[in-house]
Coordinates of C-alpha atoms and ligand atoms in Angstrom, one line a residue:
Chain V
M32 CA 89.7 92.1 126.5
K33 CA 92.4 91.4 123.9
Y34 CA 92.3 93.0 120.4
D35 CA 94.6 93.1 117.4
A36 CA 94.4 96.9 117.4
I37 CA 93.0 99.7 119.5
V38 CA 92.1 103.0 118.0
I39 CA 91.9 106.1 120.2
G40 CA 89.3 108.6 118.9
A41 CA 86.3 108.1 116.6
G42 CA 87.1 111.1 114.4
M43 CA 87.6 110.7 110.6
S44 CA 91.1 109.2 111.0
G45 CA 90.2 106.8 113.7
L46 CA 87.1 105.5 111.9
A47 CA 89.0 105.1 108.7
A48 CA 91.9 103.3 110.3
A49 CA 89.5 100.9 112.1
L50 CA 87.5 100.3 109.0
R51 CA 90.6 99.5 107.0
L52 CA 91.8 97.0 109.7
S53 CA 88.5 95.4 110.1
Q54 CA 88.4 94.6 106.4
H55 CA 91.3 92.3 107.0
D56 CA 89.7 90.5 109.9
Q57 CA 91.6 92.4 112.6
R58 CA 89.8 92.6 115.9
V59 CA 89.5 96.3 116.4
V60 CA 88.0 98.6 118.9
V61 CA 87.5 102.3 118.6
L62 CA 87.4 104.2 121.9
E63 CA 85.8 107.6 121.9
K64 CA 85.7 109.8 124.9
H65 CA 82.7 111.9 123.7
E66 CA 79.1 110.4 123.5
L67 CA 79.1 111.0 119.7
W68 CA 81.6 110.1 117.0
G69 CA 83.1 112.4 114.4
G70 CA 85.6 114.5 116.5
L71 CA 86.3 117.8 114.7
N72 CA 83.7 116.7 112.2
S73 CA 80.8 115.8 114.3
F74 CA 77.2 116.8 114.5
Y75 CA 74.6 117.9 117.0
T76 CA 71.0 119.0 117.3
L77 CA 70.0 122.3 118.8
G78 CA 66.5 123.8 118.8
G79 CA 65.3 120.8 116.9
R80 CA 67.7 121.5 114.0
P81 CA 70.6 119.3 112.8
F82 CA 74.0 121.0 112.7
D83 CA 77.4 119.9 111.4
V84 CA 80.6 120.7 113.2
G85 CA 83.6 121.2 111.0
L86 CA 82.4 120.3 107.5
H87 CA 82.3 123.3 105.3
A88 CA 83.3 121.4 102.3
L89 CA 84.9 118.1 101.5
T90 CA 88.2 118.9 99.7
N91 CA 89.9 116.6 97.1
Y92 CA 86.8 116.2 94.9
A93 CA 87.3 113.7 92.1
P94 CA 84.7 112.4 89.7
P95 CA 84.0 108.7 89.9
G96 CA 87.0 106.6 88.8
K97 CA 89.4 109.4 88.3
K98 CA 92.8 107.7 88.2
G99 CA 95.4 108.5 90.8
A100 CA 93.2 111.0 92.7
P101 CA 93.5 110.9 96.5
L102 CA 89.7 110.5 96.8
T103 CA 89.7 107.5 94.4
R104 CA 92.5 105.9 96.4
L105 CA 90.7 106.5 99.7
L106 CA 87.4 105.0 98.4
R107 CA 89.2 102.1 97.0
W108 CA 91.0 101.4 100.3
L109 CA 87.8 101.7 102.3
R110 CA 85.8 99.8 99.6
I111 CA 83.3 102.5 99.4
K112 CA 81.6 103.3 96.1
H113 CA 81.8 106.9 94.9
E114 CA 78.0 107.0 94.5
E115 CA 77.5 106.1 98.2
L116 CA 79.0 109.4 99.2
R117 CA 76.4 111.3 97.1
L118 CA 78.7 114.3 96.6
G119 CA 77.4 117.5 95.4
E120 CA 80.0 119.9 93.9
H121 CA 80.1 123.6 94.6
A122 CA 79.0 125.8 91.7
L123 CA 81.4 128.5 92.9
S124 CA 83.6 129.6 95.7
E125 CA 85.5 132.8 96.2
I126 CA 88.6 134.5 97.6
L127 CA 87.7 138.0 98.8
F128 CA 90.2 140.8 99.5
P129 CA 89.8 144.6 99.5
G130 CA 89.2 145.5 95.9
A131 CA 89.9 142.1 94.5
R132 CA 87.8 138.9 94.2
L133 CA 88.8 135.6 92.6
E134 CA 86.3 132.9 91.8
F135 CA 87.1 129.3 91.6
T136 CA 85.2 126.1 90.8
N137 CA 86.1 122.5 90.4
D138 CA 87.4 123.4 86.9
F139 CA 90.9 124.7 87.6
A140 CA 90.8 126.7 84.3
R141 CA 88.3 129.0 85.9
L142 CA 90.8 130.1 88.6
E143 CA 93.5 130.5 86.0
S144 CA 91.4 132.8 83.9
E145 CA 90.4 134.7 87.0
V146 CA 94.0 135.2 87.9
E147 CA 94.7 136.3 84.4
R148 CA 91.8 138.8 84.5
L149 CA 93.0 140.4 87.8
F150 CA 96.7 140.0 87.4
P151 CA 97.4 139.8 83.6
S152 CA 101.2 139.6 84.1
E153 CA 100.9 136.6 86.4
R154 CA 99.4 134.1 83.9
A155 CA 102.6 132.2 83.3
G156 CA 103.8 132.3 86.8
F157 CA 100.5 131.0 88.2
A158 CA 100.5 128.2 85.6
A159 CA 104.0 127.3 86.6
L160 CA 103.0 127.2 90.2
A161 CA 100.2 124.8 89.4
E162 CA 102.5 122.7 87.3
W163 CA 104.9 122.5 90.2
V164 CA 102.2 121.4 92.6
R165 CA 101.0 118.7 90.1
A166 CA 104.4 117.3 89.9
F167 CA 105.0 117.4 93.7
E168 CA 105.3 114.1 95.5
V169 CA 105.0 113.7 99.2
R170 CA 108.2 112.2 100.5
E171 CA 109.2 111.5 104.1
D172 CA 112.8 112.0 103.4
A173 CA 112.4 115.3 101.5
P174 CA 114.6 118.1 102.9
P175 CA 112.5 120.5 105.0
A176 CA 111.1 123.4 103.0
P177 CA 109.5 125.6 105.6
S178 CA 108.0 128.4 103.7
A179 CA 105.2 128.4 101.2
R180 CA 105.5 132.2 101.1
A181 CA 109.0 131.8 99.7
L182 CA 107.7 129.3 97.1
L183 CA 104.9 131.7 96.0
A184 CA 107.4 134.6 95.8
E185 CA 109.5 132.4 93.4
H186 CA 106.6 132.1 91.0
L187 CA 104.5 135.2 91.5
R188 CA 105.4 138.9 91.6
E189 CA 102.2 140.4 92.8
P190 CA 102.1 140.3 96.7
L191 CA 98.3 140.6 96.6
L192 CA 98.0 137.4 94.5
C193 CA 100.4 135.6 96.8
E194 CA 98.2 136.5 99.7
M195 CA 95.0 135.5 97.9
I196 CA 96.3 132.1 97.1
L197 CA 97.9 131.5 100.5
L198 CA 94.9 132.5 102.7
P199 CA 92.6 129.5 101.7
V200 CA 95.5 127.1 102.2
L201 CA 96.3 128.5 105.6
M202 CA 92.7 128.5 106.7
Y203 CA 92.1 124.9 105.6
G204 CA 95.0 123.4 107.3
S205 CA 98.1 125.2 108.5
A206 CA 99.1 124.4 112.1
R207 CA 101.6 127.2 111.9
E208 CA 101.0 130.9 112.1
D209 CA 101.2 133.1 108.9
D210 CA 102.9 130.4 106.8
V211 CA 102.9 126.7 106.0
D212 CA 105.6 124.3 104.9
V213 CA 105.8 123.6 101.2
Q214 CA 104.6 120.0 101.4
T215 CA 101.4 120.9 103.2
F216 CA 100.9 123.8 100.8
A217 CA 101.2 121.4 97.8
I218 CA 98.7 119.0 99.4
L219 CA 96.2 121.7 100.2
F220 CA 96.6 123.6 97.0
R221 CA 95.8 120.4 95.1
A222 CA 93.0 119.5 97.6
L223 CA 91.3 122.9 97.2
F224 CA 92.0 124.1 93.7
L225 CA 93.2 121.3 91.5
D226 CA 90.7 118.8 92.8
G227 CA 88.1 120.9 94.4
L228 CA 85.1 121.1 96.8
S229 CA 82.0 119.1 97.3
R230 CA 79.6 118.2 100.1
P231 CA 78.0 114.9 100.8
E232 CA 74.2 115.0 100.5
G233 CA 72.9 115.1 104.1
G234 CA 76.2 116.6 105.4
I235 CA 78.7 115.0 107.7
R236 CA 76.1 112.6 109.2
S237 CA 75.8 110.6 106.0
L238 CA 79.5 110.1 105.7
L239 CA 79.8 109.2 109.4
N240 CA 76.8 106.8 109.2
L241 CA 78.4 105.0 106.3
L242 CA 81.7 104.5 108.1
V243 CA 80.1 103.4 111.3
K244 CA 77.7 101.0 109.6
R245 CA 80.6 99.4 107.7
L246 CA 82.6 99.1 110.8
K247 CA 79.9 97.3 112.6
Q248 CA 79.2 95.0 109.6
N249 CA 82.9 94.0 109.7
G250 CA 82.6 93.2 113.4
A251 CA 84.6 96.1 114.8
E252 CA 83.5 97.7 118.0
L253 CA 82.8 101.4 118.5
R254 CA 82.6 102.4 122.1
T255 CA 81.6 105.9 123.1
R256 CA 82.0 107.6 126.5
A257 CA 85.1 105.5 126.6
G258 CA 87.9 108.0 127.3
V259 CA 91.4 106.6 127.4
K260 CA 93.2 107.6 130.6
R261 CA 96.5 106.0 129.9
V262 CA 98.4 104.2 127.1
L263 CA 100.0 101.2 128.8
V264 CA 103.7 101.0 127.9
R265 CA 106.1 98.2 129.0
A266 CA 109.8 98.2 128.1
G267 CA 109.3 100.9 125.4
R268 CA 106.4 99.1 123.8
A269 CA 102.7 99.9 124.0
H270 CA 100.5 96.9 124.9
G271 CA 97.1 98.4 125.6
V272 CA 95.2 101.2 127.3
E273 CA 93.4 102.0 130.5
L274 CA 90.1 103.7 130.3
E275 CA 88.9 106.5 132.6
S276 CA 86.6 103.8 134.2
G277 CA 89.7 101.8 135.1
E278 CA 89.0 99.1 132.5
V279 CA 92.0 97.7 130.8
L280 CA 92.1 96.7 127.1
E281 CA 95.1 94.9 125.6
A282 CA 96.4 95.1 122.0
P283 CA 99.9 95.0 120.5
V284 CA 99.1 98.1 118.4
V285 CA 97.5 101.3 119.5
F286 CA 96.6 104.1 117.0
S287 CA 95.9 107.5 118.4
S288 CA 94.1 110.4 116.9
A289 CA 94.2 112.4 120.1
G290 CA 97.1 114.5 118.8
W291 CA 100.9 114.5 119.4
V292 CA 101.1 116.3 122.7
E293 CA 97.9 114.6 124.0
T294 CA 99.0 111.1 123.0
M295 CA 102.4 111.5 124.6
A296 CA 100.8 112.7 127.8
L297 CA 98.5 109.6 127.8
A298 CA 101.7 107.5 127.5
G299 CA 103.3 109.3 130.4
E300 CA 105.8 111.3 128.3
H301 CA 106.3 115.0 128.6
V302 CA 106.2 117.1 125.5
P303 CA 107.0 120.8 125.6
R304 CA 103.9 123.0 125.8
A305 CA 105.3 125.0 122.8
E306 CA 104.3 122.1 120.6
V307 CA 100.6 122.6 121.3
G308 CA 98.9 124.2 118.2
R309 CA 98.0 127.8 118.5
L310 CA 95.2 128.1 116.0
S311 CA 91.6 127.8 116.8
F312 CA 88.4 129.3 115.6
V313 CA 85.1 130.8 116.7
E314 CA 82.3 129.8 114.3
S315 CA 79.0 131.7 114.1
I316 CA 76.1 129.9 112.4
W317 CA 73.0 131.7 111.3
V318 CA 69.9 129.8 110.2
L319 CA 68.0 131.8 107.6
D320 CA 64.4 131.9 106.5
C321 CA 65.6 131.7 102.9
A322 CA 68.5 130.3 100.9
P323 CA 71.5 132.5 100.8
A324 CA 71.3 132.5 96.9
E325 CA 67.9 134.2 97.2
L326 CA 69.7 137.1 98.8
G327 CA 72.3 137.0 96.0
H328 CA 75.0 135.1 97.8
R329 CA 76.0 132.1 95.6
A330 CA 79.4 131.1 96.8
A331 CA 79.6 127.8 98.7
T332 CA 82.9 128.9 100.4
G333 CA 84.4 132.3 100.8
F334 CA 87.9 133.0 102.1
Y335 CA 88.1 136.6 103.1
S336 CA 90.4 139.2 104.4
T337 CA 89.5 142.8 105.1
V338 CA 93.2 143.9 104.9
P339 CA 95.6 143.3 102.0
H340 CA 98.1 141.4 104.1
A341 CA 95.9 138.6 105.5
R342 CA 96.3 137.6 109.1
Y343 CA 96.6 134.0 110.1
R344 CA 97.7 133.9 113.7
R345 CA 96.4 133.6 117.2
P346 CA 94.9 137.0 118.1
D347 CA 95.7 138.8 121.2
G348 CA 92.0 139.4 121.9
L349 CA 89.2 136.9 121.9
V350 CA 88.9 136.9 118.1
D351 CA 90.3 138.5 115.0
A352 CA 87.7 138.9 112.3
H353 CA 90.1 140.5 109.8
S354 CA 90.2 137.2 108.0
G355 CA 88.1 134.1 108.0
V356 CA 85.9 131.6 106.1
I357 CA 82.3 132.1 105.0
S358 CA 80.4 128.9 104.3
S359 CA 77.0 128.3 102.9
P360 CA 76.1 124.6 102.6
N361 CA 73.0 125.5 100.5
N362 CA 75.4 126.5 97.7
F363 CA 76.5 123.0 96.9
R364 CA 74.5 121.0 94.3
A365 CA 72.1 118.7 96.0
E366 CA 69.3 116.4 95.0
K367 CA 67.2 117.7 97.9
P368 CA 67.8 121.3 98.8
L369 CA 68.4 122.0 102.5
K370 CA 65.2 122.9 104.5
E371 CA 66.6 126.2 105.7
G372 CA 69.3 128.6 104.7
I373 CA 72.6 128.4 106.6
L374 CA 75.5 130.8 106.7
R375 CA 78.6 130.2 108.8
I376 CA 81.5 132.4 109.5
S377 CA 84.7 131.2 111.1
V378 CA 87.3 133.6 112.5
L379 CA 90.6 133.0 114.3
A380 CA 90.3 132.9 118.1
N381 CA 92.5 132.8 121.2
H382 CA 91.8 129.7 123.3
A383 CA 93.3 131.0 126.5
R384 CA 91.2 134.1 126.4
W385 CA 88.0 132.1 126.0
K386 CA 89.0 129.8 128.8
A387 CA 89.4 132.7 131.2
L388 CA 85.8 133.8 130.9
D389 CA 83.1 132.9 133.4
G390 CA 79.6 131.8 132.4
A391 CA 77.9 135.2 131.9
Q392 CA 81.0 136.8 130.3
Y393 CA 81.3 133.8 128.0
A394 CA 77.8 134.1 126.6
E395 CA 78.2 137.8 126.1
A396 CA 81.6 137.4 124.5
K397 CA 80.2 134.8 122.0
Q398 CA 77.5 137.3 121.0
R399 CA 80.1 140.0 120.6
A400 CA 82.5 137.8 118.6
S401 CA 79.7 136.9 116.1
E402 CA 78.8 140.6 115.8
E403 CA 82.4 141.3 114.9
A404 CA 82.5 138.6 112.3
A405 CA 79.3 139.8 110.8
A406 CA 80.6 143.4 110.6
A407 CA 83.9 142.3 109.0
V408 CA 82.2 140.6 106.1
R409 CA 79.6 143.3 105.6
T410 CA 81.2 144.5 102.3
Y411 CA 81.4 140.9 101.0
L412 CA 77.9 139.7 101.7
P413 CA 74.4 140.9 101.0
E414 CA 72.5 141.8 104.2
W415 CA 71.4 138.5 105.8
R416 CA 70.9 139.1 109.5
G417 CA 67.3 140.3 109.0
H418 CA 66.6 136.8 107.7
A419 CA 68.2 135.0 110.7
V420 CA 65.7 132.8 112.6
F421 CA 68.2 131.0 114.8
Q422 CA 71.9 131.3 115.8
D423 CA 74.6 129.1 117.3
I424 CA 78.2 130.0 118.1
Y425 CA 81.0 127.8 119.1
T426 CA 84.4 128.7 120.5
P427 CA 87.9 127.2 121.1
A428 CA 86.6 126.1 124.5
T429 CA 83.8 124.2 122.8
I430 CA 86.2 122.5 120.4
E431 CA 88.5 121.5 123.3
R432 CA 85.6 120.2 125.3
F433 CA 84.3 118.0 122.5
T434 CA 87.5 116.8 121.0
S435 CA 90.0 117.0 123.9
H436 CA 92.5 118.7 121.6
A437 CA 94.8 120.8 123.8
G438 CA 94.3 124.5 123.2
G439 CA 91.2 123.7 121.0
A440 CA 93.8 123.5 118.2
V441 CA 92.0 122.7 115.0
Y442 CA 95.0 121.7 112.9
G443 CA 97.0 120.1 115.7
S444 CA 100.6 120.6 116.6
P445 CA 102.9 122.4 114.2
K446 CA 105.1 119.3 114.7
K447 CA 104.1 116.5 112.3
H448 CA 105.1 112.9 112.3
L449 CA 104.8 111.5 108.8
D450 CA 105.7 107.9 109.6
G451 CA 103.2 108.0 112.5
G452 CA 106.0 107.1 114.9
T453 CA 106.0 108.3 118.5
G454 CA 109.2 106.8 119.8
I455 CA 107.2 104.1 121.6
A456 CA 106.9 100.8 119.6
G457 CA 103.4 99.9 118.8
L458 CA 102.0 103.4 119.4
Y459 CA 101.3 105.3 116.2
L460 CA 99.7 108.7 115.5
I461 CA 96.9 109.1 113.0
G462 CA 95.1 112.3 111.9
S463 CA 96.2 115.9 112.0
D464 CA 99.5 115.3 113.8
Q465 CA 100.6 112.5 111.5
G466 CA 100.4 115.1 108.8
Y467 CA 97.3 114.9 106.7
L468 CA 94.5 117.5 107.3
G469 CA 90.9 117.9 106.7
I470 CA 88.3 115.3 106.3
V471 CA 89.7 113.4 103.3
G472 CA 93.2 113.9 104.7
A473 CA 92.4 112.6 108.1
M474 CA 90.9 109.5 106.5
I475 CA 93.8 109.0 104.3
S476 CA 96.1 109.2 107.3
G477 CA 94.1 106.5 109.2
V478 CA 94.3 104.2 106.2
A479 CA 97.9 104.8 105.4
M480 CA 99.0 104.2 109.0
A481 CA 96.9 101.0 109.2
N482 CA 98.5 99.8 106.0
R483 CA 102.0 100.6 107.1
H484 CA 102.0 99.5 110.6
V485 CA 99.7 96.5 110.5
L486 CA 98.6 95.2 107.1
M487 CA 102.0 95.3 105.4
K488 CA 103.4 93.2 108.3
L489 CA 100.5 90.8 108.0
A490 CA 101.2 90.3 104.3
G491 CA 104.8 89.6 105.2
R492 CA 106.3 92.6 103.6
A493 CA 108.8 94.6 105.4
E494 CA 108.5 97.8 103.3
A495 CA 105.3 99.7 102.8
P496 CA 104.9 100.8 99.2
V497 CA 104.6 104.6 98.9
S498 CA 100.9 105.4 98.9
Chain X
M220 CA 86.9 73.2 89.4
T221 CA 87.2 74.7 85.9
E222 CA 89.3 77.7 84.8
E223 CA 86.0 79.5 84.4
D224 CA 85.3 79.0 88.2
V225 CA 88.7 80.3 89.1
T226 CA 88.4 83.3 86.8
L227 CA 85.1 84.1 88.4
A228 CA 86.6 83.9 91.9
V229 CA 89.5 86.1 91.0
K230 CA 87.3 88.7 89.3
D231 CA 85.2 88.6 92.4
I232 CA 88.2 89.5 94.6
I233 CA 89.2 92.3 92.2
Q234 CA 85.7 93.7 92.3
T235 CA 85.8 93.6 96.1
V236 CA 89.1 95.5 96.2
A237 CA 88.1 97.9 93.4
P238 CA 84.3 98.4 93.6
D239 CA 84.2 101.3 91.1
E240 CA 86.0 99.4 88.3
D241 CA 84.4 97.5 85.4
V242 CA 85.8 94.1 86.2
A243 CA 83.4 92.1 84.0
S244 CA 85.0 93.2 80.8
L245 CA 88.6 92.7 81.7
D246 CA 90.8 91.3 78.9
P247 CA 92.5 88.2 80.4
S248 CA 95.7 88.5 78.6
K249 CA 96.4 92.2 79.1
R250 CA 98.1 93.5 82.2
L251 CA 95.5 94.4 84.9
R252 CA 97.3 97.6 85.7
E253 CA 96.8 98.8 82.2
Q254 CA 93.1 98.2 82.3
I255 CA 92.1 99.3 85.7
D256 CA 93.6 101.6 88.3
L257 CA 95.5 99.3 90.7
D258 CA 98.5 100.2 92.7
S259 CA 100.8 98.1 94.9
M260 CA 98.6 98.6 97.9
D261 CA 95.7 97.2 95.8
F262 CA 97.8 94.1 94.9
L263 CA 98.4 93.7 98.6
D264 CA 94.7 93.7 99.1
I265 CA 94.1 91.1 96.5
V266 CA 96.8 88.9 98.2
M267 CA 95.2 89.5 101.6
E268 CA 91.8 88.5 100.3
L269 CA 93.2 85.3 98.8
R270 CA 94.6 84.5 102.2
K271 CA 91.4 85.4 104.0
L272 CA 89.0 83.6 101.7
Y273 CA 91.0 80.5 100.7
G274 CA 94.1 80.4 103.0
V275 CA 96.3 80.8 100.0
Q276 CA 99.7 82.6 100.7
V277 CA 101.3 84.4 97.9
P278 CA 105.0 85.2 98.6
E279 CA 106.2 88.6 97.4
E280 CA 108.4 87.0 94.7
D281 CA 105.3 85.6 93.1
Y282 CA 103.4 88.9 92.8
K283 CA 104.6 89.1 89.2
E284 CA 102.5 86.0 88.4
L285 CA 99.4 88.1 89.2
A286 CA 100.0 90.7 86.5
T287 CA 97.2 89.5 84.2
L288 CA 93.9 87.8 84.8
A289 CA 95.1 84.8 82.9
G290 CA 98.3 84.8 85.0
C291 CA 96.2 84.9 88.2
V292 CA 94.1 81.9 87.0
R293 CA 97.2 79.9 85.9
Y294 CA 98.9 80.6 89.2
L295 CA 96.0 80.1 91.5
H296 CA 94.2 77.1 89.8
P297 CA 96.4 74.5 91.5
K298 CA 96.5 76.3 94.8
L299 CA 92.7 76.5 94.9
A300 CA 92.1 72.9 93.9
G301 CA 89.7 71.2 96.3
K302 CA 88.6 74.4 98.0
T303 CA 85.1 75.7 97.9
L304 CA 85.0 78.9 95.8
H305 CA 82.6 81.4 97.0
C306 CA 81.8 84.9 96.0
A307 CA 82.9 87.5 98.5
T308 CA 80.3 90.2 99.1
S309 CA 81.5 93.7 98.6
V310 CA 82.0 94.4 102.3
Ligands
FAD611 C1 85.3 124.8 112.5 C2 86.0 123.7 111.7 C3 85.8 123.7 110.3 C4 86.4 122.7 109.5 N1 86.1 122.7 108.2 C5 86.6 121.7 107.4 C6 86.2 121.6 106.1 O1 85.4 122.3 105.6 N2 86.8 120.6 105.3 C7 87.7 119.7 105.8 O2 88.1 118.8 105.1 N3 88.1 119.8 107.1 C8 87.6 120.7 107.9 N4 87.9 120.8 109.2 C9 89.1 120.0 109.7 C10 88.7 118.6 110.0 O3 87.6 118.6 110.8 C11 89.9 117.9 110.7 O4 91.1 118.1 110.0 C12 89.6 116.4 110.8 O5 88.3 116.1 111.2 C13 90.6 115.8 111.8 O6 90.3 114.4 112.1 P1 91.1 113.6 113.1 O7 90.6 112.2 113.1 O8 92.5 113.8 112.9 O9 90.9 114.3 114.6 P2 89.6 114.5 115.4 O10 88.4 114.6 114.6 O11 89.9 115.5 116.4 O12 89.4 113.1 116.2 C14 90.0 112.8 117.4 C15 89.0 112.1 118.3 O13 89.7 111.6 119.4 C16 88.9 111.7 120.6 N5 89.7 111.7 121.8 C17 90.7 112.5 122.1 N6 91.3 112.1 123.3 C18 90.7 111.0 123.6 C19 90.9 110.0 124.7 N7 91.8 110.3 125.6 N8 90.1 108.9 124.7 C20 89.2 108.7 123.8 N9 89.0 109.5 122.7 C21 89.7 110.7 122.7 C22 88.2 113.0 120.4 O14 87.0 113.1 121.2 C23 87.9 113.0 118.9 O15 86.6 112.4 118.6 C24 87.3 121.8 110.1 C25 87.5 121.8 111.5 C26 86.8 122.8 112.3 C27 87.0 122.7 113.8

């Protein structure tokens, strides 16, 4: 079969890239290895209950029509109306450290006043930091600025405040341990704090359904259980893929969301193992017999650390519960409340350790990891475990199995490729390893790369306008 | 084909490209970018829609003719002559 473009992976970036291309009459096929689409943001049913993978919150909230906002741009590009997403904002989220708690909402003034309350001398510094982020523009040719810690220290004097601002940013998208480059920091600070958080009514399924429905209306194909075994390269140029079944599909352009290391391996190129991401998570999900708010827990998202100097690195043991994310989907505004209460806790985990366990050890280790996470947040949450009616736990091994990301790495390789280039003509990266993270980020990545490497050329323009 | 028809066809394309904007009440003589949020990628989309729906090619040096609704109509009227105008659906 011949196509105009092939997309590897039906995650957020792949679906968005394909949708964008199909709007312009490109013949596109999306090839997904797994039987379901969504990738790191997928869904499953267990014990008769629907669960979301990934989705805690959609970052980059913007009200309908807000000019220049990343969400507005994305919806425009995908021709989706804001109301179709049915976004419910969070009423409140929190950053929890020993003896210090900051609340934030989608009104940035709230975080500013919280900072002022806890750290009165930091008011001006924090405002200047926010101003710096607002003025920041993503540029491919920007000189490398590796340390957000250094940036924070330039603006703020209180080490605890630096930690409290950095932790959510790291947790929501740093592929590097304990720090993040300044560009990613700016993107994520904006995504989390200046724009804010929301959740689509119905969870990730509604967003995925919308994307998949549109794709099909536009005549694009989505093939599941269609793992790509090889990217076919002739004379330095990609010309198609071979599936695990042996079937060959041809196209002059291949977009891959499989990740940098993974994609290069598919193309027969060797990439040093050191470029595999190190950060993965164990997530424990408790289904409760009541809403978390009824127990007194009102935050939609909580970024916590039990120590003043937050840890964000691969643990030596199976997990490190000293820091993590608490998520309660019930605490987003919704037309229809969720049927049951849900509480999720994600903590950092070591992929290699989990892979080394056999069946019985693995089940037991999952249980232990979730006990550790629950114990760690004890001081931050009202007692909830007496209300649990069901539990599920997933690990780096689960993530690797369902997304094929090496090392179960959630935020990809620390090496990013902003222009999508791989060194092989016609083969482009989309998603985490192109450089945009999270659900909205992954979709923006797919669209931006489709614009740049296909649509601009179709329209006869050599240079892509900066998005 | 009247100017009115061309105006409708152009508005229809803008609405397709920018579903959340109020296209009906655009002032024909004011710059589009001052009235609704359009960036250079959106202009590209408008150009691509013209190509897809009517086979009209707009070279990059002519993009400036598309700055206002009235400009679009003036520029496109002769190019659309004899073509069947239809309303694109939003997807
Ligand atoms: C626990 C957890 C919580 C998260 N929480 C949030 C959150 O609250 N908010 C947020 O914005 N983001 C969150 N994220 C991050 C977000 O999920 C990702 O950044 C985003 O989904 C990445 O999308 P992607 O398209 O780049 O990659 P992926 O979703 O990984 O898509 C890649 C796809 O490619 C497929 N694939 C790989 N190899 C092949 C092959 N050889 N052949 C065919 N198909 C292949 C995979 O199966 C997968 O479907 C979370 C992630 C996790 C794991």
